[in-house]
GROMACS .gro file of N, CA and C in nm:
model
  297
    1MET      N    1  -1.761  -1.721   2.803
    1MET     CA    2  -1.885  -1.677   2.741
    1MET      C    3  -1.968  -1.798   2.701
    2THR      N    4  -2.094  -1.801   2.733
    2THR     CA    5  -2.178  -1.916   2.705
    2THR      C    6  -2.272  -1.893   2.588
    3ASP      N    7  -2.294  -1.768   2.549
    3ASP     CA    8  -2.384  -1.740   2.438
    3ASP      C    9  -2.319  -1.780   2.305
    4ALA      N   10  -2.397  -1.844   2.218
    4ALA     CA   11  -2.346  -1.889   2.089
    4ALA      C   12  -2.339  -1.772   1.991
    5ILE      N   13  -2.225  -1.761   1.924
    5ILE     CA   14  -2.205  -1.658   1.821
    5ILE      C   15  -2.217  -1.725   1.684
    6THR      N   16  -2.297  -1.666   1.596
    6THR     CA   17  -2.302  -1.713   1.458
    6THR      C   18  -2.252  -1.600   1.369
    7ILE      N   19  -2.172  -1.636   1.269
    7ILE     CA   20  -2.115  -1.538   1.178
    7ILE      C   21  -2.145  -1.581   1.035
    8GLU      N   22  -2.202  -1.489   0.958
    8GLU     CA   23  -2.233  -1.515   0.817
    8GLU      C   24  -2.157  -1.417   0.731
    9LEU      N   25  -2.116  -1.463   0.614
    9LEU     CA   26  -2.047  -1.378   0.516
    9LEU      C   27  -2.148  -1.335   0.411
   10GLU      N   28  -2.155  -1.203   0.388
   10GLU     CA   29  -2.238  -1.147   0.282
   10GLU      C   30  -2.146  -1.070   0.189
   11GLN      N   31  -2.152  -1.099   0.059
   11GLN     CA   32  -2.066  -1.028  -0.035
   11GLN      C   33  -2.140  -1.000  -0.163
   12SER      N   34  -2.120  -0.879  -0.214
   12SER     CA   35  -2.177  -0.839  -0.342
   12SER      C   36  -2.070  -0.761  -0.417
   13GLY      N   37  -2.015  -0.820  -0.521
   13GLY     CA   38  -1.909  -0.755  -0.595
   13GLY      C   39  -1.786  -0.736  -0.509
   14SER      N   40  -1.738  -0.612  -0.503
   14SER     CA   41  -1.614  -0.586  -0.429
   14SER      C   42  -1.639  -0.545  -0.283
   15LYS      N   43  -1.763  -0.546  -0.240
   15LYS     CA   44  -1.796  -0.509  -0.102
   15LYS      C   45  -1.853  -0.630  -0.028
   16GLY      N   46  -1.824  -0.636   0.100
   16GLY     CA   47  -1.880  -0.746   0.178
   16GLY      C   48  -1.877  -0.716   0.326
   17ARG      N   49  -1.934  -0.808   0.401
   17ARG     CA   50  -1.932  -0.793   0.546
   17ARG      C   51  -1.955  -0.928   0.612
   18TYR      N   52  -1.898  -0.939   0.730
   18TYR     CA   53  -1.929  -1.050   0.818
   18TYR      C   54  -2.035  -0.998   0.914
   19VAL      N   55  -2.144  -1.070   0.925
   19VAL     CA   56  -2.253  -1.031   1.014
   19VAL      C   57  -2.257  -1.133   1.127
   20ALA      N   58  -2.250  -1.083   1.249
   20ALA     CA   59  -2.247  -1.173   1.364
   20ALA      C   60  -2.364  -1.145   1.457
   21ARG      N   61  -2.416  -1.254   1.510
   21ARG     CA   62  -2.526  -1.244   1.605
   21ARG      C   63  -2.492  -1.329   1.727
   22VAL      N   64  -2.543  -1.286   1.841
   22VAL     CA   65  -2.524  -1.361   1.965
   22VAL      C   66  -2.661  -1.410   2.010
   23GLU      N   67  -2.670  -1.539   2.033
   23GLU     CA   68  -2.797  -1.598   2.078
   23GLU      C   69  -2.846  -1.527   2.203
   24GLY      N   70  -2.972  -1.485   2.199
   24GLY     CA   71  -3.032  -1.420   2.315
   24GLY      C   72  -3.005  -1.271   2.327
   25ARG      N   73  -2.936  -1.213   2.229
   25ARG     CA   74  -2.907  -1.069   2.233
   25ARG      C   75  -2.965  -1.002   2.109
   26GLU      N   76  -3.010  -0.879   2.126
   26GLU     CA   77  -3.067  -0.803   2.015
   26GLU      C   78  -2.958  -0.746   1.926
   27GLY      N   79  -2.989  -0.731   1.798
   27GLY     CA   80  -2.901  -0.662   1.705
   27GLY      C   81  -2.802  -0.755   1.638
   28GLU      N   82  -2.712  -0.691   1.562
   28GLU     CA   83  -2.608  -0.765   1.493
   28GLU      C   84  -2.482  -0.680   1.488
   29ALA      N   85  -2.368  -0.748   1.488
   29ALA     CA   86  -2.239  -0.681   1.473
   29ALA      C   87  -2.193  -0.704   1.330
   30GLU      N   88  -2.104  -0.618   1.283
   30GLU     CA   89  -2.055  -0.637   1.147
   30GLU      C   90  -1.909  -0.595   1.135
   31LEU      N   91  -1.841  -0.660   1.042
   31LEU     CA   92  -1.707  -0.623   1.002
   31LEU      C   93  -1.714  -0.608   0.850
   32THR      N   94  -1.699  -0.485   0.802
   32THR     CA   95  -1.712  -0.461   0.658
   32THR      C   96  -1.575  -0.462   0.591
   33PHE      N   97  -1.575  -0.500   0.463
   33PHE     CA   98  -1.450  -0.505   0.390
   33PHE      C   99  -1.471  -0.471   0.243
   34SER      N  100  -1.361  -0.437   0.177
   34SER     CA  101  -1.359  -0.412   0.033
   34SER      C  102  -1.255  -0.505  -0.029
   35VAL      N  103  -1.290  -0.563  -0.142
   35VAL     CA  104  -1.198  -0.651  -0.214
   35VAL      C  105  -1.119  -0.565  -0.311
   36ALA      N  106  -0.990  -0.549  -0.285
   36ALA     CA  107  -0.904  -0.468  -0.372
   36ALA      C  108  -0.855  -0.551  -0.491
   37SER      N  109  -0.830  -0.680  -0.467
   37SER     CA  110  -0.785  -0.771  -0.573
   37SER      C  111  -0.809  -0.914  -0.523
   38ASP      N  112  -0.772  -1.012  -0.604
   38ASP     CA  113  -0.786  -1.152  -0.562
   38ASP      C  114  -0.699  -1.184  -0.442
   39THR      N  115  -0.595  -1.104  -0.420
   39THR     CA  116  -0.501  -1.134  -0.312
   39THR      C  117  -0.500  -1.030  -0.200
   40LEU      N  118  -0.591  -0.930  -0.207
   40LEU     CA  119  -0.594  -0.826  -0.104
   40LEU      C  120  -0.736  -0.784  -0.069
   41VAL      N  121  -0.768  -0.792   0.059
   41VAL     CA  122  -0.897  -0.747   0.112
   41VAL      C  123  -0.869  -0.639   0.217
   42ILE      N  124  -0.942  -0.530   0.209
   42ILE     CA  125  -0.926  -0.419   0.302
   42ILE      C  126  -1.036  -0.427   0.408
   43ALA      N  127  -0.996  -0.445   0.533
   43ALA     CA  128  -1.092  -0.444   0.645
   43ALA      C  129  -1.124  -0.298   0.675
   44ASP      N  130  -1.249  -0.257   0.650
   44ASP     CA  131  -1.288  -0.117   0.658
   44ASP      C  132  -1.336  -0.073   0.796
   45HIS      N  133  -1.423  -0.152   0.855
   45HIS     CA  134  -1.494  -0.105   0.975
   45HIS      C  135  -1.548  -0.224   1.055
   46THR      N  136  -1.544  -0.211   1.186
   46THR     CA  137  -1.608  -0.309   1.273
   46THR      C  138  -1.706  -0.234   1.362
   47GLY      N  139  -1.830  -0.281   1.365
   47GLY     CA  140  -1.932  -0.219   1.448
   47GLY      C  141  -1.997  -0.323   1.538
   48VAL      N  142  -1.998  -0.294   1.668
   48VAL     CA  143  -2.060  -0.385   1.765
   48VAL      C  144  -2.159  -0.303   1.849
   49PRO      N  145  -2.288  -0.341   1.848
   49PRO     CA  146  -2.385  -0.265   1.926
   49PRO      C  147  -2.364  -0.284   2.077
   50GLU      N  148  -2.413  -0.189   2.153
   50GLU     CA  149  -2.401  -0.193   2.299
   50GLU      C  150  -2.449  -0.326   2.358
   51THR      N  151  -2.555  -0.382   2.299
   51THR     CA  152  -2.612  -0.506   2.352
   51THR      C  153  -2.518  -0.626   2.341
   52MET      N  154  -2.411  -0.611   2.261
   52MET     CA  155  -2.318  -0.722   2.239
   52MET      C  156  -2.177  -0.694   2.290
   53ARG      N  157  -2.156  -0.577   2.348
   53ARG     CA  158  -2.022  -0.545   2.398
   53ARG      C  159  -1.983  -0.645   2.506
   54GLY      N  160  -1.856  -0.684   2.504
   54GLY     CA  161  -1.804  -0.775   2.606
   54GLY      C  162  -1.832  -0.922   2.579
   55THR      N  163  -1.889  -0.954   2.463
   55THR     CA  164  -1.921  -1.094   2.433
   55THR      C  165  -1.809  -1.163   2.355
   56GLY      N  166  -1.711  -1.087   2.307
   56GLY     CA  167  -1.605  -1.144   2.225
   56GLY      C  168  -1.642  -1.150   2.078
   57ILE      N  169  -1.753  -1.088   2.042
   57ILE     CA  170  -1.803  -1.098   1.905
   57ILE      C  171  -1.712  -1.027   1.805
   58GLY      N  172  -1.651  -0.914   1.844
   58GLY     CA  173  -1.560  -0.844   1.754
   58GLY      C  174  -1.439  -0.931   1.721
   59LEU      N  175  -1.379  -0.989   1.823
   59LEU     CA  176  -1.265  -1.078   1.803
   59LEU      C  177  -1.304  -1.198   1.718
   60ALA      N  178  -1.422  -1.253   1.741
   60ALA     CA  179  -1.468  -1.369   1.664
   60ALA      C  180  -1.477  -1.336   1.515
   61MET      N  181  -1.522  -1.215   1.482
   61MET     CA  182  -1.530  -1.176   1.341
   61MET      C  183  -1.391  -1.162   1.279
   62VAL      N  184  -1.296  -1.106   1.353
   62VAL     CA  185  -1.160  -1.093   1.301
   62VAL      C  186  -1.098  -1.232   1.283
   63GLU      N  187  -1.123  -1.322   1.377
   63GLU     CA  188  -1.073  -1.459   1.364
   63GLU      C  189  -1.127  -1.525   1.238
   64ARG      N  190  -1.254  -1.501   1.209
   64ARG     CA  191  -1.315  -1.557   1.087
   64ARG      C  192  -1.251  -1.497   0.962
   65LEU      N  193  -1.227  -1.366   0.963
   65LEU     CA  194  -1.161  -1.300   0.851
   65LEU      C  195  -1.022  -1.358   0.829
   66VAL      N  196  -0.946  -1.377   0.935
   66VAL     CA  197  -0.811  -1.435   0.925
   66VAL      C  198  -0.819  -1.578   0.870
   67ALA      N  199  -0.913  -1.657   0.920
   67ALA     CA  200  -0.929  -1.795   0.872
   67ALA      C  201  -0.963  -1.797   0.723
   68ASP      N  202  -1.053  -1.707   0.681
   68ASP     CA  203  -1.090  -1.700   0.540
   68ASP      C  204  -0.971  -1.655   0.454
   69ALA      N  205  -0.891  -1.561   0.505
   69ALA     CA  206  -0.774  -1.515   0.431
   69ALA      C  207  -0.678  -1.630   0.407
   70ARG      N  208  -0.655  -1.710   0.510
   70ARG     CA  209  -0.564  -1.824   0.496
   70ARG      C  210  -0.621  -1.928   0.401
   71GLU      N  211  -0.749  -1.955   0.413
   71GLU     CA  212  -0.812  -2.057   0.330
   71GLU      C  213  -0.819  -2.016   0.183
   72LYS      N  214  -0.850  -1.889   0.158
   72LYS     CA  215  -0.874  -1.843   0.021
   72LYS      C  216  -0.753  -1.776  -0.043
   73GLY      N  217  -0.645  -1.758   0.035
   73GLY     CA  218  -0.521  -1.707  -0.022
   73GLY      C  219  -0.513  -1.557  -0.043
   74PHE      N  220  -0.586  -1.479   0.036
   74PHE     CA  221  -0.571  -1.334   0.028
   74PHE      C  222  -0.509  -1.281   0.156
   75ARG      N  223  -0.461  -1.157   0.150
   75ARG     CA  224  -0.407  -1.092   0.269
   75ARG      C  225  -0.496  -0.974   0.306
   76ILE      N  226  -0.490  -0.934   0.431
   76ILE     CA  227  -0.578  -0.832   0.487
   76ILE      C  228  -0.501  -0.703   0.509
   77MET      N  229  -0.555  -0.592   0.458
   77MET     CA  230  -0.504  -0.460   0.492
   77MET      C  231  -0.597  -0.405   0.601
   78PRO      N  232  -0.546  -0.388   0.724
   78PRO     CA  233  -0.632  -0.351   0.837
   78PRO      C  234  -0.651  -0.200   0.853
   79LEU      N  235  -0.734  -0.139   0.766
   79LEU     CA  236  -0.763   0.004   0.782
   79LEU      C  237  -0.851   0.029   0.904
   80CYS      N  238  -0.931  -0.067   0.941
   80CYS     CA  239  -1.017  -0.055   1.059
   80CYS      C  240  -0.929  -0.058   1.185
   81PRO      N  241  -0.942   0.042   1.273
   81PRO     CA  242  -0.860   0.046   1.394
   81PRO      C  243  -0.876  -0.079   1.483
   82PHE      N  244  -0.996  -0.133   1.492
   82PHE     CA  245  -1.017  -0.252   1.575
   82PHE      C  246  -0.943  -0.373   1.517
   83VAL      N  247  -0.955  -0.393   1.386
   83VAL     CA  248  -0.886  -0.506   1.322
   83VAL      C  249  -0.735  -0.490   1.338
   84ASN      N  250  -0.686  -0.369   1.321
   84ASN     CA  251  -0.543  -0.344   1.336
   84ASN      C  252  -0.496  -0.370   1.479
   85ALA      N  253  -0.577  -0.330   1.577
   85ALA     CA  254  -0.542  -0.354   1.717
   85ALA      C  255  -0.537  -0.505   1.747
   86GLN      N  256  -0.633  -0.580   1.692
   86GLN     CA  257  -0.633  -0.725   1.711
   86GLN      C  258  -0.512  -0.789   1.644
   87ARG      N  259  -0.475  -0.738   1.526
   87ARG     CA  260  -0.355  -0.788   1.456
   87ARG      C  261  -0.232  -0.774   1.544
   88LYS      N  262  -0.220  -0.660   1.609
   88LYS     CA  263  -0.104  -0.635   1.695
   88LYS      C  264  -0.103  -0.727   1.818
   89LYS      N  265  -0.220  -0.765   1.866
   89LYS     CA  266  -0.230  -0.855   1.983
   89LYS      C  267  -0.205  -1.001   1.946
   90HIS      N  268  -0.211  -1.032   1.817
   90HIS     CA  269  -0.200  -1.171   1.771
   90HIS      C  270  -0.091  -1.184   1.665
   91PRO      N  271   0.037  -1.185   1.708
   91PRO     CA  272   0.146  -1.195   1.610
   91PRO      C  273   0.141  -1.324   1.528
   92GLU      N  274   0.071  -1.425   1.577
   92GLU     CA  275   0.058  -1.551   1.503
   92GLU      C  276  -0.026  -1.534   1.376
   93TRP      N  277  -0.091  -1.420   1.361
   93TRP     CA  278  -0.170  -1.392   1.242
   93TRP      C  279  -0.091  -1.319   1.135
   94ALA      N  280   0.036  -1.292   1.157
   94ALA     CA  281   0.115  -1.207   1.067
   94ALA      C  282   0.106  -1.251   0.921
   95ASP      N  283   0.098  -1.382   0.897
   95ASP     CA  284   0.092  -1.433   0.760
   95ASP      C  285  -0.032  -1.388   0.686
   96ALA      N  286  -0.137  -1.349   0.757
   96ALA     CA  287  -0.265  -1.313   0.695
   96ALA      C  288  -0.275  -1.163   0.665
   97PHE      N  289  -0.180  -1.085   0.712
   97PHE     CA  290  -0.191  -0.940   0.699
   97PHE      C  291  -0.088  -0.882   0.603
   98ASN      N  292  -0.127  -0.771   0.539
   98ASN     CA  293  -0.042  -0.697   0.447
   98ASN      C  294  -0.018  -0.561   0.510
   99VAL      N  295   0.088  -0.549   0.591
   99VAL     CA  296   0.118  -0.422   0.657
   99VAL      C  297   0.265  -0.388   0.641
   0.00000   0.00000   0.00000
């Protein structure tokens, strides 16, 4: 993939989302989450518009969530089916998940 993906974190209180954009494509993708505690974040939903399907943007957002979990010391509860599917494909992420 040659298009650049940018991911920003937006958080307000116990709710937040990663917002991702692909250079040259319309719209934005998001991965929403809820903060249950200082050590647990619940991945709620991943949404990718048709214009961004197949770009790897969904995986990129989950990778960012995993990186943030490791850096900030929380674990992820993957209620979102997409995040859970990615967790199963990446056993090396086991330390970041609470399942």
